[in-house]
PDB file of C-alpha atoms in Angstrom:
ATOM      1  CA  UNK K  78      29.899  14.178   5.669  1.00  0.00           C
ATOM      2  CA  UNK K  79      27.923  15.753   8.997  1.00  0.00           C
ATOM      3  CA  UNK K  80      29.258  13.962  12.237  1.00  0.00           C
ATOM      4  CA  UNK K  81      26.716  11.803  14.186  1.00  0.00           C
ATOM      5  CA  UNK K  82      25.296  13.668  16.818  1.00  0.00           C
ATOM      6  CA  UNK K  83      26.145  12.339  20.138  1.00  0.00           C
ATOM      7  CA  UNK K  84      23.060  11.172  21.209  1.00  0.00           C
ATOM      8  CA  UNK K  85      23.411   9.393  18.679  1.00  0.00           C
ATOM      9  CA  UNK K  86      26.694   7.558  19.230  1.00  0.00           C
ATOM     10  CA  UNK K  87      25.850   7.175  23.162  1.00  0.00           C
ATOM     11  CA  UNK K  88      22.336   5.915  22.390  1.00  0.00           C
ATOM     12  CA  UNK K  89      23.864   3.229  20.053  1.00  0.00           C
ATOM     13  CA  UNK K  90      26.800   2.961  22.870  1.00  0.00           C
ATOM     14  CA  UNK K  91      24.043   1.451  25.906  1.00  0.00           C
ATOM     15  CA  UNK K  92      22.710  -0.609  23.239  1.00  0.00           C
ATOM     16  CA  UNK K  93      25.650  -2.404  22.506  1.00  0.00           C
ATOM     17  CA  UNK K  94      27.203  -2.293  25.599  1.00  0.00           C
ATOM     18  CA  UNK K  95      23.436  -3.937  26.816  1.00  0.00           C
ATOM     19  CA  UNK K  96      23.640  -6.613  24.065  1.00  0.00           C
ATOM     20  CA  UNK K  97      27.095  -7.506  24.422  1.00  0.00           C
ATOM     21  CA  UNK K  98      25.891  -8.646  28.696  1.00  0.00           C
ATOM     22  CA  UNK K  99      22.656 -10.143  27.424  1.00  0.00           C
ATOM     23  CA  UNK K 100      20.255  -7.733  28.366  1.00  0.00           C
ATOM     24  CA  UNK K 101      18.099  -6.717  24.806  1.00  0.00           C
ATOM     25  CA  UNK K 102      17.608  -2.696  25.035  1.00  0.00           C
ATOM     26  CA  UNK K 103      16.643  -0.744  21.595  1.00  0.00           C
ATOM     27  CA  UNK K 104      16.422   2.811  20.538  1.00  0.00           C
ATOM     28  CA  UNK K 105      12.898   4.663  19.961  1.00  0.00           C
ATOM     29  CA  UNK K 106      12.137   8.228  19.485  1.00  0.00           C
ATOM     30  CA  UNK K 107      14.044  10.943  17.972  1.00  0.00           C
ATOM     31  CA  UNK K 108      17.336   8.908  17.783  1.00  0.00           C
ATOM     32  CA  UNK K 109      15.927   5.814  16.650  1.00  0.00           C
ATOM     33  CA  UNK K 110      14.357   8.084  13.433  1.00  0.00           C
ATOM     34  CA  UNK K 111      17.830   9.272  12.793  1.00  0.00           C
ATOM     35  CA  UNK K 112      19.854   5.817  12.954  1.00  0.00           C
ATOM     36  CA  UNK K 113      16.234   4.663  10.440  1.00  0.00           C
ATOM     37  CA  UNK K 114      15.907   7.383   8.621  1.00  0.00           C
ATOM     38  CA  UNK K 115      18.886  10.159   8.391  1.00  0.00           C
ATOM     39  CA  UNK K 116      19.824   8.874   4.815  1.00  0.00           C
ATOM     40  CA  UNK K 117      16.326  10.841   3.560  1.00  0.00           C
ATOM     41  CA  UNK K 118      17.483  14.080   5.234  1.00  0.00           C
ATOM     42  CA  UNK K 119      19.631  15.668   2.221  1.00  0.00           C
ATOM     43  CA  UNK K 120      17.236  14.862  -0.034  1.00  0.00           C
ATOM     44  CA  UNK K 121      14.818  16.963   2.486  1.00  0.00           C
ATOM     45  CA  UNK K 122      17.097  18.952   4.613  1.00  0.00           C
ATOM     46  CA  UNK K 123      13.541  20.790   6.636  1.00  0.00           C
ATOM     47  CA  UNK K 124      13.101  17.388   8.021  1.00  0.00           C
ATOM     48  CA  UNK K 125      16.930  16.799   9.332  1.00  0.00           C
ATOM     49  CA  UNK K 126      16.979  17.155  13.463  1.00  0.00           C
ATOM     50  CA  UNK K 127      19.402  16.260  16.047  1.00  0.00           C
ATOM     51  CA  UNK K 128      18.190  14.688  18.830  1.00  0.00           C
ATOM     52  CA  UNK K 129      18.083  15.808  22.489  1.00  0.00           C
ATOM     53  CA  UNK K 130      17.381  12.974  24.725  1.00  0.00           C
ATOM     54  CA  UNK K 131      17.861   9.245  24.780  1.00  0.00           C
ATOM     55  CA  UNK K 132      14.814   6.844  24.858  1.00  0.00           C
ATOM     56  CA  UNK K 133      15.175   3.477  25.123  1.00  0.00           C
ATOM     57  CA  UNK K 134      13.018   0.440  25.705  1.00  0.00           C
ATOM     58  CA  UNK K 135      14.427  -2.550  28.071  1.00  0.00           C
ATOM     59  CA  UNK K 136      12.571  -5.644  29.575  1.00  0.00           C
ATOM     60  CA  UNK K 137      11.303  -4.635  32.896  1.00  0.00           C
ATOM     61  CA  UNK K 138      12.675  -8.403  34.261  1.00  0.00           C
ATOM     62  CA  UNK K 139      16.073  -6.727  33.270  1.00  0.00           C
ATOM     63  CA  UNK K 140      15.684  -3.088  34.710  1.00  0.00           C
ATOM     64  CA  UNK K 141      17.872  -4.189  38.058  1.00  0.00           C
ATOM     65  CA  UNK K 142      20.778  -5.356  35.700  1.00  0.00           C
ATOM     66  CA  UNK K 143      20.292  -2.178  32.933  1.00  0.00           C
ATOM     67  CA  UNK K 144      20.647   0.084  36.050  1.00  0.00           C
ATOM     68  CA  UNK K 145      24.236  -1.302  36.719  1.00  0.00           C
ATOM     69  CA  UNK K 146      25.285  -1.313  33.190  1.00  0.00           C
ATOM     70  CA  UNK K 147      24.238   2.463  33.107  1.00  0.00           C
ATOM     71  CA  UNK K 148      25.870   2.852  36.298  1.00  0.00           C
ATOM     72  CA  UNK K 149      28.989   0.860  35.426  1.00  0.00           C
ATOM     73  CA  UNK K 150      29.351   3.055  31.652  1.00  0.00           C
ATOM     74  CA  UNK K 151      29.099   6.694  34.483  1.00  0.00           C
ATOM     75  CA  UNK K 152      25.131   7.661  32.971  1.00  0.00           C
ATOM     76  CA  UNK K 153      23.690   8.298  36.585  1.00  0.00           C
ATOM     77  CA  UNK K 154      19.923   6.829  37.921  1.00  0.00           C
ATOM     78  CA  UNK K 155      17.332   9.814  38.877  1.00  0.00           C
ATOM     79  CA  UNK K 156      16.516   7.490  42.128  1.00  0.00           C
ATOM     80  CA  UNK K 157      13.631   9.093  42.934  1.00  0.00           C
ATOM     81  CA  UNK K 158      12.317   8.917  39.771  1.00  0.00           C
ATOM     82  CA  UNK K 159      13.338   5.706  39.473  1.00  0.00           C
ATOM     83  CA  UNK K 160      11.791   4.526  42.649  1.00  0.00           C
ATOM     84  CA  UNK K 161       8.239   5.964  41.874  1.00  0.00           C
ATOM     85  CA  UNK K 162       8.184   4.870  38.239  1.00  0.00           C
ATOM     86  CA  UNK K 163      10.626   2.181  38.352  1.00  0.00           C
ATOM     87  CA  UNK K 164       8.208  -0.827  37.362  1.00  0.00           C
ATOM     88  CA  UNK K 165       7.084   0.802  33.838  1.00  0.00           C
ATOM     89  CA  UNK K 166       9.736   3.122  33.085  1.00  0.00           C
ATOM     90  CA  UNK K 167      13.310   4.516  34.320  1.00  0.00           C
ATOM     91  CA  UNK K 168      14.952   8.067  33.999  1.00  0.00           C
ATOM     92  CA  UNK K 169      19.016   8.106  33.586  1.00  0.00           C
ATOM     93  CA  UNK K 170      21.747  10.946  32.880  1.00  0.00           C
ATOM     94  CA  UNK K 171      24.452  11.461  31.079  1.00  0.00           C
ATOM     95  CA  UNK K 172      26.575  13.838  33.586  1.00  0.00           C
ATOM     96  CA  UNK K 173      28.660  15.765  31.448  1.00  0.00           C
ATOM     97  CA  UNK K 174      26.328  16.609  28.687  1.00  0.00           C
ATOM     98  CA  UNK K 175      23.269  16.357  30.782  1.00  0.00           C
ATOM     99  CA  UNK K 176      21.592  13.955  27.765  1.00  0.00           C
ATOM    100  CA  UNK K 177      18.320  12.929  29.835  1.00  0.00           C
ATOM    101  CA  UNK K 178      17.702   8.875  28.744  1.00  0.00           C
ATOM    102  CA  UNK K 179      14.228   7.524  29.614  1.00  0.00           C
ATOM    103  CA  UNK K 180      13.758   3.867  29.428  1.00  0.00           C
ATOM    104  CA  UNK K 181      10.557   2.236  29.080  1.00  0.00           C
ATOM    105  CA  UNK K 182       9.647  -1.139  30.489  1.00  0.00           C
ATOM    106  CA  UNK K 183       8.008  -3.690  28.727  1.00  0.00           C
ATOM    107  CA  UNK K 184       5.225  -1.272  27.484  1.00  0.00           C
ATOM    108  CA  UNK K 185       5.633   2.432  25.727  1.00  0.00           C
ATOM    109  CA  UNK K 186       2.515   4.555  27.414  1.00  0.00           C
ATOM    110  CA  UNK K 187       2.649   8.036  26.122  1.00  0.00           C
ATOM    111  CA  UNK K 188      -1.045   8.935  24.344  1.00  0.00           C
ATOM    112  CA  UNK K 189      -1.931   5.359  24.078  1.00  0.00           C
ATOM    113  CA  UNK K 190      -0.608   2.152  25.174  1.00  0.00           C
ATOM    114  CA  UNK K 191       1.688   0.144  23.261  1.00  0.00           C
ATOM    115  CA  UNK K 192       2.838  -3.378  24.328  1.00  0.00           C
ATOM    116  CA  UNK K 193       6.877  -3.585  23.457  1.00  0.00           C
ATOM    117  CA  UNK K 194       7.459  -6.659  25.536  1.00  0.00           C
ATOM    118  CA  UNK K 195       7.873  -8.883  22.438  1.00  0.00           C
ATOM    119  CA  UNK K 196       9.075  -6.561  19.940  1.00  0.00           C
ATOM    120  CA  UNK K 197      12.962  -6.279  21.054  1.00  0.00           C
ATOM    121  CA  UNK K 198      14.030  -9.641  19.763  1.00  0.00           C
ATOM    122  CA  UNK K 199      12.041  -8.526  16.614  1.00  0.00           C
ATOM    123  CA  UNK K 200      14.653  -5.623  15.144  1.00  0.00           C
ATOM    124  CA  UNK K 201      18.141  -4.078  16.540  1.00  0.00           C
ATOM    125  CA  UNK K 202      19.385  -0.898  17.373  1.00  0.00           C
ATOM    126  CA  UNK K 203      16.065   0.216  17.027  1.00  0.00           C
ATOM    127  CA  UNK K 204      12.398  -0.928  17.504  1.00  0.00           C
ATOM    128  CA  UNK K 205      10.579  -2.194  14.516  1.00  0.00           C
ATOM    129  CA  UNK K 206      10.648   0.458  11.865  1.00  0.00           C
ATOM    130  CA  UNK K 207       6.390  -0.027  12.248  1.00  0.00           C
ATOM    131  CA  UNK K 208       6.450   0.260  16.107  1.00  0.00           C
ATOM    132  CA  UNK K 209       8.460   3.043  15.933  1.00  0.00           C
ATOM    133  CA  UNK K 210       6.271   4.838  13.164  1.00  0.00           C
ATOM    134  CA  UNK K 211       3.192   3.938  15.938  1.00  0.00           C
ATOM    135  CA  UNK K 212       4.914   5.558  18.752  1.00  0.00           C
ATOM    136  CA  UNK K 213       4.464   8.758  16.785  1.00  0.00           C
ATOM    137  CA  UNK K 214       1.291   8.347  15.046  1.00  0.00           C
ATOM    138  CA  UNK K 215      -0.362   7.666  18.984  1.00  0.00           C
ATOM    139  CA  UNK K 216       0.829  11.018  19.817  1.00  0.00           C
ATOM    140  CA  UNK K 217      -2.467  13.351  20.140  1.00  0.00           C
ATOM    141  CA  UNK K 218      -0.762  16.559  20.675  1.00  0.00           C
ATOM    142  CA  UNK K 219       1.417  16.049  17.692  1.00  0.00           C
ATOM    143  CA  UNK K 220       3.664  18.370  17.749  1.00  0.00           C
ATOM    144  CA  UNK K 221       5.564  19.703  14.194  1.00  0.00           C
ATOM    145  CA  UNK K 222       8.911  17.895  15.348  1.00  0.00           C
ATOM    146  CA  UNK K 223       6.703  14.851  15.237  1.00  0.00           C
ATOM    147  CA  UNK K 224       4.908  15.227  11.888  1.00  0.00           C
ATOM    148  CA  UNK K 225       8.609  15.755  10.109  1.00  0.00           C
ATOM    149  CA  UNK K 226       9.735  12.324  11.661  1.00  0.00           C
ATOM    150  CA  UNK K 227       6.485  10.351  10.804  1.00  0.00           C
ATOM    151  CA  UNK K 228       7.279  11.501   7.292  1.00  0.00           C
ATOM    152  CA  UNK K 229      11.301  10.545   7.337  1.00  0.00           C
ATOM    153  CA  UNK K 230       9.579   7.587   8.313  1.00  0.00           C
ATOM    154  CA  UNK K 231       7.313   7.336   4.988  1.00  0.00           C
ATOM    155  CA  UNK K 232       9.677   8.371   2.722  1.00  0.00           C
ATOM    156  CA  UNK K 233      12.778   5.759   3.798  1.00  0.00           C
ATOM    157  CA  UNK K 234       9.862   2.897   4.288  1.00  0.00           C
ATOM    158  CA  UNK K 235       8.043   0.804   1.711  1.00  0.00           C
ATOM    159  CA  UNK K 236       4.951  -0.061   3.422  1.00  0.00           C
ATOM    160  CA  UNK K 237       4.768  -3.902   3.312  1.00  0.00           C
ATOM    161  CA  UNK K 238       4.242  -7.226   5.461  1.00  0.00           C
ATOM    162  CA  UNK K 239       7.251  -7.869   7.778  1.00  0.00           C
ATOM    163  CA  UNK K 240       9.963  -4.951   9.061  1.00  0.00           C
ATOM    164  CA  UNK K 241      13.363  -4.572   7.867  1.00  0.00           C
ATOM    165  CA  UNK K 242      15.857  -2.407   6.930  1.00  0.00           C
ATOM    166  CA  UNK K 243      13.577  -0.665   4.042  1.00  0.00           C
ATOM    167  CA  UNK K 244      10.041  -1.765   4.748  1.00  0.00           C
ATOM    168  CA  UNK K 245       7.953  -1.313   7.342  1.00  0.00           C
ATOM    169  CA  UNK K 246       4.835  -4.116   8.317  1.00  0.00           C
ATOM    170  CA  UNK K 247       1.557  -2.187   8.130  1.00  0.00           C
ATOM    171  CA  UNK K 248       0.295  -5.585   9.537  1.00  0.00           C
ATOM    172  CA  UNK K 249       1.401  -4.837  12.908  1.00  0.00           C
ATOM    173  CA  UNK K 250       0.019  -1.478  12.426  1.00  0.00           C
ATOM    174  CA  UNK K 251      -3.437  -3.001  12.053  1.00  0.00           C
ATOM    175  CA  UNK K 252      -3.178  -5.578  14.341  1.00  0.00           C
ATOM    176  CA  UNK K 253      -3.160  -3.202  17.058  1.00  0.00           C
ATOM    177  CA  UNK K 254      -5.855  -0.557  15.848  1.00  0.00           C
ATOM    178  CA  UNK K 255      -8.132  -2.909  15.512  1.00  0.00           C
ATOM    179  CA  UNK K 256      -8.773  -4.020  18.719  1.00  0.00           C
ATOM    180  CA  UNK K 257      -8.076  -0.329  20.079  1.00  0.00           C
ATOM    181  CA  UNK K 258     -10.602   2.382  19.110  1.00  0.00           C
ATOM    182  CA  UNK K 259      -8.834   4.648  21.134  1.00  0.00           C
ATOM    183  CA  UNK K 260      -5.485   4.237  19.327  1.00  0.00           C
ATOM    184  CA  UNK K 261      -6.930   3.372  15.494  1.00  0.00           C
ATOM    185  CA  UNK K 262      -9.082   6.762  15.899  1.00  0.00           C
ATOM    186  CA  UNK K 263      -5.515   8.968  16.718  1.00  0.00           C
ATOM    187  CA  UNK K 264      -3.933   7.417  13.752  1.00  0.00           C
ATOM    188  CA  UNK K 265      -6.552   8.091  11.754  1.00  0.00           C
ATOM    189  CA  UNK K 266      -6.643  11.929  12.814  1.00  0.00           C
ATOM    190  CA  UNK K 267      -2.503  11.836  12.809  1.00  0.00           C
ATOM    191  CA  UNK K 268      -2.259  10.740   9.021  1.00  0.00           C
ATOM    192  CA  UNK K 269      -5.109  13.431   7.784  1.00  0.00           C
ATOM    193  CA  UNK K 270      -3.066  15.998   9.748  1.00  0.00           C
ATOM    194  CA  UNK K 271       0.149  14.515   8.425  1.00  0.00           C
ATOM    195  CA  UNK K 272      -1.248  14.968   4.739  1.00  0.00           C
ATOM    196  CA  UNK K 273      -2.035  18.512   5.388  1.00  0.00           C
ATOM    197  CA  UNK K 274       0.706  19.175   6.848  1.00  0.00           C
ATOM    198  CA  UNK K 275       2.509  17.913   3.660  1.00  0.00           C
ATOM    199  CA  UNK K 276       0.344  19.536   1.227  1.00  0.00           C
ATOM    200  CA  UNK K 277       0.647  22.925   2.843  1.00  0.00           C
ATOM    201  CA  UNK K 278       4.576  23.112   2.696  1.00  0.00           C
ATOM    202  CA  UNK K 279       5.900  23.629  -0.528  1.00  0.00           C
ATOM    203  CA  UNK K 280       9.498  22.611   0.344  1.00  0.00           C
ATOM    204  CA  UNK K 281       7.927  19.257   0.490  1.00  0.00           C
ATOM    205  CA  UNK K 282       6.194  19.343  -3.432  1.00  0.00           C
ATOM    206  CA  UNK K 283       8.832  17.004  -4.845  1.00  0.00           C
ATOM    207  CA  UNK K 284       7.857  14.516  -2.195  1.00  0.00           C
ATOM    208  CA  UNK K 285       4.489  15.029  -1.502  1.00  0.00           C
ATOM    209  CA  UNK K 286       3.133  12.366  -3.965  1.00  0.00           C
ATOM    210  CA  UNK K 287       4.863   9.513  -2.578  1.00  0.00           C
ATOM    211  CA  UNK K 288       4.093  10.169   1.340  1.00  0.00           C
ATOM    212  CA  UNK K 289       0.532  11.037   0.878  1.00  0.00           C
ATOM    213  CA  UNK K 290       0.727   7.591  -1.637  1.00  0.00           C
ATOM    214  CA  UNK K 291       1.435   5.810   1.892  1.00  0.00           C
ATOM    215  CA  UNK K 292      -0.717   7.625   3.581  1.00  0.00           C
ATOM    216  CA  UNK K 293      -3.507   6.104   2.135  1.00  0.00           C
ATOM    217  CA  UNK K 294      -2.113   2.819   1.573  1.00  0.00           C
ATOM    218  CA  UNK K 295      -1.816   2.633   5.301  1.00  0.00           C
ATOM    219  CA  UNK K 296      -5.209   4.503   6.375  1.00  0.00           C
ATOM    220  CA  UNK K 297      -7.419   2.010   3.767  1.00  0.00           C
ATOM    221  CA  UNK K 298      -5.790  -1.095   5.350  1.00  0.00           C
ATOM    222  CA  UNK K 299      -5.934  -0.279   8.590  1.00  0.00           C
ATOM    223  CA  UNK K 300      -9.976   1.269   8.372  1.00  0.00           C
ATOM    224  CA  UNK K 301     -11.075  -2.119   6.171  1.00  0.00           C
ATOM    225  CA  UNK K 302      -9.390  -4.283   8.663  1.00  0.00           C
ATOM    226  CA  UNK K 303     -11.830  -6.563  10.814  1.00  0.00           C
ATOM    227  CA  UNK K 304     -12.077  -4.665  14.279  1.00  0.00           C
ATOM    228  CA  UNK K 305     -12.728  -7.172  17.534  1.00  0.00           C
ATOM    229  CA  UNK K 306     -15.368  -7.126  19.874  1.00  0.00           C
ATOM    230  CA  UNK K 307     -14.098  -4.376  21.647  1.00  0.00           C
ATOM    231  CA  UNK K 308     -13.272  -2.582  19.334  1.00  0.00           C
ATOM    232  CA  UNK K 309     -16.983  -2.354  18.452  1.00  0.00           C
ATOM    233  CA  UNK K 310     -18.307  -1.614  21.874  1.00  0.00           C
ATOM    234  CA  UNK K 311     -15.801   1.073  22.638  1.00  0.00           C
ATOM    235  CA  UNK K 312     -16.539   2.404  18.750  1.00  0.00           C
ATOM    236  CA  UNK K 313     -20.264   3.208  19.852  1.00  0.00           C
ATOM    237  CA  UNK K 314     -19.243   5.137  22.752  1.00  0.00           C
ATOM    238  CA  UNK K 315     -17.418   8.026  20.274  1.00  0.00           C
ATOM    239  CA  UNK K 316     -16.083  10.870  21.805  1.00  0.00           C
ATOM    240  CA  UNK K 317     -17.852  11.181  24.250  1.00  0.00           C
ATOM    241  CA  UNK K 318     -15.684   9.506  26.000  1.00  0.00           C
ATOM    242  CA  UNK K 319     -12.254  10.537  25.872  1.00  0.00           C
ATOM    243  CA  UNK K 320      -9.854   8.566  24.058  1.00  0.00           C
ATOM    244  CA  UNK K 321      -6.417   9.135  25.024  1.00  0.00           C
ATOM    245  CA  UNK K 322      -4.347  10.135  27.769  1.00  0.00           C
ATOM    246  CA  UNK K 323      -2.716  13.670  28.599  1.00  0.00           C
ATOM    247  CA  UNK K 324       1.025  12.613  29.891  1.00  0.00           C
ATOM    248  CA  UNK K 325       2.680  15.266  31.951  1.00  0.00           C
ATOM    249  CA  UNK K 326       5.881  16.178  30.404  1.00  0.00           C
ATOM    250  CA  UNK K 327       9.310  14.657  32.513  1.00  0.00           C
ATOM    251  CA  UNK K 328      11.710  17.658  33.392  1.00  0.00           C
TER     252      UNK K 328
END
């Protein structure tokens, strides 16, 4: 059995140590995908990857306590970055490995904004599977790595009505995309991109039917759900105004 990557071990240690101190912290990004979906890697080796960085989400009100906890673990805060962005995001580094640790505070902001404030107590040690999938589907300039993560999540989880170790909540995807046309647009485009990727890679032939079936199920649910007035007004503008952000890469 392959050993657990150091980033995964460290991420879990941070979550568990914080939990012991009454500070809820959850994993997202590549480490979260590894924890939830790495069981599919032996079946489809081309999907496997070792995450290099650690992404976390915590409550903004706990930022000072979390910083102290990290420093007590020997993890160094990026004081300049945190002074500039600490209202919404913190950055740390584990000095011996150089591993970067990003902490989003209440809100996950990349191509789109996803509020996770009320989602930290729903599931652990990661954010709920539906939110994890959405953090990948919301990336406008999506990478092959992110597409592979989406495929791994779709292989691992049933599309259902709750978040659990075996199911992801389609209602969460519907709720957010039915109120935000821009997020809806990006999600629909990326579902098509993932479908094209699966069809274009022969090593995925055995799992293509299952993955594309789940993609079609999600797409149908998202497209058919009633939309808010805000969504309908923004849809009238359509692609004439850019609907996604292009976040700067943080080194």
